[in-house]
């Protein structure tokens, strides 16, 4: 009689240890990534305003290009974790190598397109005449690092699938440190200007990719996995990534529509929107870290044919998402007098910002559920449903957001529309979770 309540507690503690062990290093690695752009901006900013403006345009283009291929990490994590759960580490690493080869081929294709079209892309993105030459220079040089960036994404997915989020953290910290040192040395020491910043970033990215490849190749040799490209495996990785690509593009469309609507509301509103969006993105790192843990844990349970274990892990992950969302919401409310002055001293922006921030704070528990269930379904390899669900969410969000300038309410109304978007996502993901159709056990889905 005394063991009945103890067993669930022991199970929760085991899940908690797994989630913390995977999520905390993942959070560190996620935070380290945007620091690359911050370092580049800090160093290049001292060269002059045109150079900084050029960096801003080129960095936005590069970030967009790379974010489109984030499926390389997500799909690889799920596929590798399933093989790990099935106890076949050789096949797990072989599956990961397929993702890495796909990343290399995609990266080479992106470079081939970017190099000749860089001036047109910069112009299309609205760079001024003074900033355009610097943007073109930075974009052309930095594009050479795109294959390395995509390899990093895929290799990160391999290690996450192997239940290792510490190595990505170490590599991210090492890459950030090398990037800062190289940028300072090449921009000022060698006098290369913005080109030095681009070359420093490329070298750091190549070193990161090399570090990952060393780890993965060692694992492949240890377990007897082939390193050669396999056409069937690469094609399967690409097919698994297509639905996640649709999901990512739909989510990017939501953010673009929100920014476009904020811009139509006026300079004060768009300025406040950018601050809110930055904080919203920062909160997303914490929630995404739990989602990454979910991808790895759920994939492993399903690969081990443990459907009940996957359900229990899912329930605990959702509890973590809700609790983290509540904490983040409280932090936003309590700390707003401290961080708002860091972003703006304009009273009009301040007044516009405050109610929108409160909306974001209220919506954080919803966001917690959304991020976690997104990770659960990714870990289950349920990409097709995620694609359709995100398309449906986009269809629900777009008309409401576009009506904001007409019906009024300003930025606060826009962020209520964003909250509606997250609520729709939560409902679609919750229904899928409750249906149990995502639970497909075995080494492959």
Coordinates of C-alpha atoms in Angstrom, one line a residue:
X1 CA 0.0 0.0 0.0
X2 CA 2.9 2.4 0.7
X3 CA 4.6 1.8 -2.6
X4 CA 1.7 3.0 -4.8
X5 CA 2.2 6.7 -4.3
X6 CA 6.0 6.3 -4.1
X7 CA 6.5 4.8 -7.6
X8 CA 5.0 7.8 -9.4
X9 CA 7.2 10.1 -7.4
X10 CA 10.3 8.1 -8.3
X11 CA 9.2 8.2 -11.9
X12 CA 8.7 11.9 -11.8
X13 CA 12.1 12.4 -10.2
X14 CA 13.7 10.3 -12.9
X15 CA 12.0 12.3 -15.6
X16 CA 13.0 15.6 -13.9
X17 CA 16.7 14.5 -13.8
X18 CA 16.6 13.7 -17.5
X19 CA 14.8 16.9 -18.4
X20 CA 17.3 19.0 -16.4
X21 CA 20.3 17.2 -17.7
X22 CA 19.3 17.8 -21.3
X23 CA 17.6 21.1 -21.1
X24 CA 20.1 23.2 -19.1
X25 CA 23.1 22.6 -21.5
X26 CA 20.7 23.0 -24.4
X27 CA 19.6 26.4 -23.1
X28 CA 23.3 27.5 -22.8
X29 CA 24.0 26.5 -26.4
X30 CA 20.8 28.3 -27.6
X31 CA 21.8 31.5 -25.8
X32 CA 25.4 31.3 -27.2
X33 CA 24.2 31.3 -30.8
X34 CA 22.8 34.9 -31.0
X35 CA 25.9 36.1 -29.2
X36 CA 27.8 35.7 -32.5
X37 CA 25.8 38.5 -34.1
X38 CA 26.0 40.6 -30.9
X39 CA 29.9 40.4 -30.9
X40 CA 30.0 41.2 -34.7
X41 CA 27.8 44.1 -34.1
X42 CA 29.8 45.5 -31.2
X43 CA 33.1 45.3 -33.1
X44 CA 31.8 46.5 -36.5
X45 CA 29.8 49.3 -34.8
X46 CA 33.0 51.1 -34.0
X47 CA 34.0 51.2 -37.7
X48 CA 31.0 53.4 -38.6
X49 CA 27.3 53.6 -39.1
X50 CA 27.3 52.4 -42.8
X51 CA 29.3 49.4 -41.8
X52 CA 27.0 48.5 -38.9
X53 CA 24.0 49.0 -41.2
X54 CA 25.5 46.7 -43.8
X55 CA 26.2 44.1 -41.2
X56 CA 22.6 44.3 -40.0
X57 CA 21.2 43.6 -43.5
X58 CA 23.7 40.8 -44.3
X59 CA 23.2 39.2 -40.8
X60 CA 19.4 39.2 -41.3
X61 CA 19.8 37.5 -44.6
X62 CA 22.1 34.9 -43.2
X63 CA 20.0 34.2 -40.2
X64 CA 16.9 33.8 -42.4
X65 CA 18.8 31.4 -44.7
X66 CA 20.0 29.2 -41.8
X67 CA 16.8 29.3 -39.8
X68 CA 15.0 27.8 -42.8
X69 CA 17.2 24.7 -42.5
X70 CA 16.7 24.2 -38.7
X71 CA 14.9 21.0 -39.6
X72 CA 18.3 19.5 -40.0
X73 CA 18.6 19.5 -36.2
X74 CA 15.0 18.6 -35.4
X75 CA 14.6 15.7 -37.9
X76 CA 18.0 14.3 -37.1
X77 CA 17.4 14.4 -33.3
X78 CA 14.2 12.4 -33.6
X79 CA 15.6 9.8 -36.0
X80 CA 18.8 9.2 -34.0
X81 CA 17.0 9.1 -30.7
X82 CA 14.7 6.3 -32.0
X83 CA 17.7 4.2 -33.0
X84 CA 19.3 4.9 -29.6
X85 CA 16.1 3.7 -27.9
X86 CA 16.1 0.6 -30.1
X87 CA 19.7 -0.1 -28.8
X88 CA 21.3 0.2 -32.3
X89 CA 24.0 2.9 -31.8
X90 CA 25.7 2.1 -35.1
X91 CA 22.4 2.7 -37.0
X92 CA 21.8 5.8 -34.9
X93 CA 25.2 7.3 -36.0
X94 CA 24.6 6.2 -39.6
X95 CA 21.3 8.0 -39.5
X96 CA 23.1 11.1 -38.2
X97 CA 25.7 10.9 -40.9
X98 CA 22.9 11.0 -43.5
X99 CA 21.7 14.3 -42.0
X100 CA 25.2 15.7 -42.0
X101 CA 25.8 14.8 -45.7
X102 CA 22.4 16.4 -46.5
X103 CA 23.5 19.5 -44.6
X104 CA 26.8 19.7 -46.6
X105 CA 25.0 19.4 -50.0
X106 CA 22.3 22.0 -49.0
X107 CA 25.0 24.3 -47.8
X108 CA 27.0 24.0 -51.0
X109 CA 23.8 24.8 -53.0
X110 CA 23.1 27.9 -50.9
X111 CA 26.6 29.2 -51.4
X112 CA 26.3 28.7 -55.1
X113 CA 23.2 30.8 -55.2
X114 CA 24.3 33.5 -52.7
X115 CA 27.7 34.4 -54.2
X116 CA 26.4 35.7 -57.5
X117 CA 23.2 37.1 -56.2
X118 CA 24.5 38.9 -53.1
X119 CA 24.2 42.5 -54.5
X120 CA 20.6 41.8 -55.6
X121 CA 19.7 40.3 -52.3
X122 CA 21.1 43.2 -50.4
X123 CA 19.2 45.7 -52.6
X124 CA 16.0 43.7 -52.3
X125 CA 16.4 43.8 -48.5
X126 CA 16.4 47.6 -48.6
X127 CA 20.0 48.5 -47.9
X128 CA 20.9 52.1 -48.4
X129 CA 23.5 53.1 -51.0
X130 CA 26.1 53.7 -48.4
X131 CA 25.5 50.4 -46.5
X132 CA 25.0 48.2 -49.6
X133 CA 28.7 47.7 -50.4
X134 CA 29.5 46.6 -46.9
X135 CA 26.5 44.3 -46.7
X136 CA 27.5 42.7 -50.0
X137 CA 31.1 42.2 -48.8
X138 CA 29.9 40.7 -45.5
X139 CA 27.3 38.5 -47.1
X140 CA 29.6 37.1 -49.8
X141 CA 32.3 36.1 -47.4
X142 CA 30.0 34.9 -44.6
X143 CA 28.1 32.7 -47.1
X144 CA 31.2 30.6 -47.3
X145 CA 30.5 29.5 -43.8
X146 CA 26.9 28.4 -44.5
X147 CA 27.9 24.7 -45.1
X148 CA 29.7 24.7 -41.8
X149 CA 26.6 26.3 -40.1
X150 CA 24.3 23.6 -41.5
X151 CA 26.7 20.8 -40.5
X152 CA 26.6 22.2 -37.0
X153 CA 22.8 22.1 -37.1
X154 CA 22.8 18.4 -38.2
X155 CA 25.6 17.3 -35.9
X156 CA 23.9 19.0 -33.0
X157 CA 20.8 16.9 -33.8
X158 CA 23.0 13.8 -33.8
X159 CA 24.3 14.5 -30.3
X160 CA 20.9 15.5 -29.0
X161 CA 19.6 12.2 -30.3
X162 CA 22.4 10.5 -28.5
X163 CA 21.1 12.2 -25.3
X164 CA 24.2 14.5 -25.3
X165 CA 23.5 18.3 -25.0
X166 CA 26.7 19.1 -23.1
X167 CA 29.0 18.8 -26.1
X168 CA 26.9 21.3 -28.1
X169 CA 27.2 23.7 -25.2
X170 CA 31.0 23.3 -25.1
X171 CA 31.3 23.8 -28.8
X172 CA 29.0 26.8 -28.8
X173 CA 31.0 28.5 -26.0
X174 CA 34.3 27.7 -27.8
X175 CA 33.0 29.0 -31.0
X176 CA 31.7 32.2 -29.4
X177 CA 35.1 32.8 -27.8
X178 CA 37.0 32.1 -31.0
X179 CA 34.6 34.4 -33.0
X180 CA 35.2 37.3 -30.6
X181 CA 39.0 36.9 -30.7
X182 CA 39.2 36.5 -34.4
X183 CA 36.9 39.4 -35.1
X184 CA 38.9 41.8 -32.9
X185 CA 42.2 40.6 -34.4
X186 CA 41.1 40.7 -38.1
X187 CA 39.0 43.9 -38.0
X188 CA 41.4 46.0 -36.0
X189 CA 44.7 44.1 -35.8
X190 CA 44.9 43.2 -39.4
X191 CA 42.9 46.2 -40.6
X192 CA 40.5 44.2 -42.7
X193 CA 37.4 46.1 -41.6
X194 CA 34.0 44.5 -42.1
X195 CA 35.6 41.8 -44.3
X196 CA 37.7 40.8 -41.2
X197 CA 34.6 40.4 -39.2
X198 CA 33.1 38.1 -41.8
X199 CA 36.3 36.0 -42.1
X200 CA 36.5 35.7 -38.3
X201 CA 33.0 34.4 -38.2
X202 CA 33.5 31.9 -41.0
X203 CA 36.7 30.5 -39.4
X204 CA 34.9 30.1 -36.1
X205 CA 32.0 28.3 -37.8
X206 CA 34.3 26.0 -39.7
X207 CA 36.1 25.2 -36.4
X208 CA 32.8 24.4 -34.7
X209 CA 31.8 22.1 -37.6
X210 CA 35.2 20.4 -37.4
X211 CA 34.8 19.8 -33.7
X212 CA 31.4 18.2 -34.2
X213 CA 32.7 16.0 -37.0
X214 CA 35.6 14.8 -34.8
X215 CA 33.1 13.7 -32.1
X216 CA 30.7 12.1 -34.6
X217 CA 33.5 10.3 -36.6
X218 CA 34.9 8.9 -33.4
X219 CA 31.5 7.6 -32.5
X220 CA 31.1 6.1 -35.9
X221 CA 34.4 4.3 -35.8
X222 CA 33.8 3.0 -32.3
X223 CA 30.5 1.5 -33.3
X224 CA 31.4 0.4 -36.8
X225 CA 29.1 2.9 -38.6
X226 CA 29.8 3.8 -42.2
X227 CA 30.8 7.4 -42.9
X228 CA 30.2 7.3 -46.7
X229 CA 27.2 9.2 -48.2
X230 CA 24.2 6.9 -48.7
X231 CA 21.8 8.2 -51.4
X232 CA 18.8 6.3 -49.9
X233 CA 19.5 7.6 -46.3
X234 CA 20.1 11.2 -47.5
X235 CA 16.9 11.1 -49.5
X236 CA 15.0 9.8 -46.4
X237 CA 16.5 12.6 -44.3
X238 CA 15.3 15.2 -46.8
X239 CA 11.8 13.7 -47.0
X240 CA 11.6 13.8 -43.1
X241 CA 12.7 17.4 -43.2
X242 CA 10.2 18.7 -45.7
X243 CA 7.2 18.9 -43.3
X244 CA 9.3 20.6 -40.7
X245 CA 10.5 23.1 -43.4
X246 CA 6.8 23.9 -44.1
X247 CA 6.2 24.3 -40.3
X248 CA 9.2 26.6 -40.0
X249 CA 8.3 28.8 -43.0
X250 CA 4.7 29.1 -41.7
X251 CA 6.1 30.3 -38.3
X252 CA 8.4 32.8 -40.0
X253 CA 5.4 34.1 -42.0
X254 CA 3.6 34.7 -38.7
X255 CA 6.5 36.8 -37.4
X256 CA 6.8 38.7 -40.7
X257 CA 3.1 39.5 -40.7
X258 CA 3.3 40.7 -37.1
X259 CA 6.3 43.0 -37.9
X260 CA 4.6 44.3 -41.0
X261 CA 1.4 45.1 -39.1
X262 CA 3.4 46.8 -36.4
X263 CA 5.3 48.9 -39.0
X264 CA 1.9 50.1 -40.3
X265 CA 0.9 51.3 -36.9
X266 CA 3.7 53.9 -36.8
X267 CA 7.3 54.4 -35.6
X268 CA 6.5 54.3 -31.9
X269 CA 4.5 51.0 -32.3
X270 CA 7.2 49.3 -34.4
X271 CA 9.9 50.4 -32.0
X272 CA 8.0 49.0 -29.0
X273 CA 7.2 45.8 -31.1
X274 CA 10.8 45.1 -31.7
X275 CA 11.5 45.3 -28.0
X276 CA 8.6 43.0 -27.1
X277 CA 9.6 40.6 -29.9
X278 CA 13.2 40.5 -28.6
X279 CA 12.0 39.6 -25.1
X280 CA 9.5 37.1 -26.4
X281 CA 12.4 35.5 -28.3
X282 CA 14.5 35.4 -25.2
X283 CA 11.7 33.7 -23.3
X284 CA 11.5 31.2 -26.2
X285 CA 15.1 30.0 -25.5
X286 CA 14.2 28.7 -22.1
X287 CA 11.1 27.0 -23.4
X288 CA 12.9 25.6 -26.5
X289 CA 15.5 24.0 -24.2
X290 CA 12.7 21.9 -22.6
X291 CA 11.4 21.1 -26.1
X292 CA 14.8 19.9 -27.2
X293 CA 14.9 17.6 -24.1
X294 CA 11.5 16.4 -25.2
X295 CA 12.7 15.6 -28.7
X296 CA 15.5 13.4 -27.4
X297 CA 13.5 11.7 -24.6
X298 CA 10.4 10.9 -26.6
X299 CA 12.3 9.6 -29.6
X300 CA 14.3 7.3 -27.3
X301 CA 11.1 5.9 -25.6
X302 CA 9.4 5.3 -28.9
X303 CA 12.5 3.6 -30.3
X304 CA 12.5 1.3 -27.3
X305 CA 8.9 0.3 -28.0
X306 CA 7.8 1.9 -24.7
X307 CA 4.6 3.7 -25.5
X308 CA 3.6 4.1 -21.9
X309 CA 7.0 5.6 -21.0
X310 CA 6.5 8.1 -23.9
X311 CA 3.1 9.1 -22.5
X312 CA 4.4 9.6 -19.0
X313 CA 7.4 11.6 -20.2
X314 CA 5.1 13.7 -22.3
X315 CA 2.9 14.5 -19.3
X316 CA 5.9 15.5 -17.2
X317 CA 7.3 17.6 -20.0
X318 CA 4.0 19.5 -20.3
X319 CA 4.0 20.1 -16.5
X320 CA 7.5 21.5 -16.9
X321 CA 6.4 23.7 -19.8
X322 CA 3.5 25.2 -17.8
X323 CA 5.6 25.8 -14.7
X324 CA 8.4 27.4 -16.7
X325 CA 5.8 29.6 -18.5
X326 CA 4.3 30.8 -15.2
X327 CA 7.8 31.6 -13.8
X328 CA 8.7 33.5 -17.0
X329 CA 5.5 35.4 -17.0
X330 CA 6.0 36.5 -13.4
X331 CA 9.6 37.5 -14.2
X332 CA 8.4 39.8 -17.0
X333 CA 5.9 41.5 -14.7
X334 CA 8.3 41.9 -11.7
X335 CA 11.4 42.9 -13.7
X336 CA 9.8 45.3 -16.2
X337 CA 10.8 48.5 -14.3
X338 CA 14.4 47.3 -14.5
X339 CA 14.8 46.2 -18.2
X340 CA 12.5 48.7 -20.0
X341 CA 14.8 51.6 -19.4
X342 CA 17.6 49.5 -20.9
X343 CA 15.8 49.5 -24.2
X344 CA 14.3 53.0 -24.4
X345 CA 14.0 56.3 -22.7
X346 CA 11.2 57.5 -25.0
X347 CA 8.1 57.9 -22.8
X348 CA 5.8 57.2 -25.8
X349 CA 7.5 53.9 -26.6
X350 CA 7.5 53.1 -22.9
X351 CA 3.7 53.7 -22.6
X352 CA 3.1 51.6 -25.7
X353 CA 5.4 48.8 -24.5
X354 CA 4.0 48.2 -21.1
X355 CA 0.5 46.8 -21.9
X356 CA 1.9 44.6 -24.7
X357 CA 4.4 43.2 -22.2
X358 CA 1.7 42.3 -19.8
X359 CA -0.1 40.4 -22.6
X360 CA 3.2 38.5 -23.3
X361 CA 3.5 37.7 -19.6
X362 CA -0.1 36.3 -19.5
X363 CA 0.6 34.1 -22.5
X364 CA 3.8 32.5 -21.3
X365 CA 2.1 29.4 -19.8
X366 CA 0.4 28.8 -23.2
X367 CA 3.7 29.2 -24.9
X368 CA 5.2 26.7 -22.5
X369 CA 2.6 24.0 -23.5
X370 CA 3.1 24.9 -27.2
X371 CA 6.9 24.6 -27.2
X372 CA 6.9 21.4 -25.2
X373 CA 4.3 19.6 -27.3
X374 CA 6.1 20.9 -30.5
X375 CA 9.2 19.1 -29.1
X376 CA 7.2 15.9 -28.2
X377 CA 5.7 15.6 -31.7
X378 CA 9.1 16.3 -33.3
X379 CA 10.7 13.6 -31.2
X380 CA 7.9 11.3 -32.4
X381 CA 8.6 12.2 -36.0
X382 CA 5.1 13.6 -36.4
X383 CA 6.3 16.3 -38.8
X384 CA 3.4 16.0 -41.3
X385 CA 0.9 16.9 -38.6
X386 CA 3.1 19.8 -37.3
X387 CA 3.2 21.2 -40.9
X388 CA -0.6 21.1 -41.3
X389 CA -1.2 22.4 -37.8
X390 CA 1.1 25.4 -38.4
X391 CA -0.5 26.2 -41.7
X392 CA -3.9 26.2 -40.0
X393 CA -2.5 28.5 -37.3
X394 CA -1.2 30.9 -40.0
X395 CA -4.6 30.9 -41.7
X396 CA -6.3 31.8 -38.4
X397 CA -3.7 34.4 -37.4
X398 CA -3.2 36.3 -40.7
X399 CA -6.7 37.9 -41.0
X400 CA -7.0 38.8 -37.4
X401 CA -3.5 40.5 -37.4
X402 CA -4.2 42.3 -40.6
X403 CA -7.4 43.7 -39.1
X404 CA -5.6 45.3 -36.2
X405 CA -4.8 48.6 -38.0
X406 CA -8.5 48.8 -39.0
X407 CA -10.2 48.0 -35.7
X408 CA -7.7 49.8 -33.6
X409 CA -6.1 48.7 -30.3
X410 CA -2.5 49.3 -31.5
X411 CA 0.4 47.1 -30.4
X412 CA -1.6 45.6 -27.5
X413 CA -4.2 44.3 -29.9
X414 CA -1.5 42.9 -32.2
X415 CA 0.0 40.9 -29.3
X416 CA -3.4 39.7 -28.3
X417 CA -3.5 38.4 -31.9
X418 CA -0.1 36.7 -31.3
X419 CA -1.6 35.2 -28.1
X420 CA -4.5 33.9 -30.2
X421 CA -2.0 32.4 -32.6
X422 CA -0.3 30.6 -29.7
X423 CA -3.6 29.4 -28.4
X424 CA -4.6 27.9 -31.7
X425 CA -1.2 26.2 -31.8
X426 CA -1.8 24.8 -28.3
X427 CA -5.2 23.5 -29.2
X428 CA -4.0 21.7 -32.4
X429 CA -1.0 20.2 -30.5
X430 CA -3.1 19.2 -27.5
X431 CA -5.7 17.5 -29.6
X432 CA -2.9 15.5 -31.3
X433 CA -1.3 14.6 -28.0
X434 CA -4.7 13.4 -26.6
X435 CA -5.4 11.3 -29.7
X436 CA -2.3 9.2 -29.2
X437 CA -1.8 9.0 -33.0
X438 CA 1.7 10.4 -32.6
X439 CA 2.7 7.3 -30.7
X440 CA 4.4 5.1 -33.3
X441 CA 7.0 2.8 -31.7
X442 CA 10.0 1.2 -33.3
X443 CA 13.4 2.1 -34.6
X444 CA 11.8 4.0 -37.5
X445 CA 8.5 5.8 -37.8

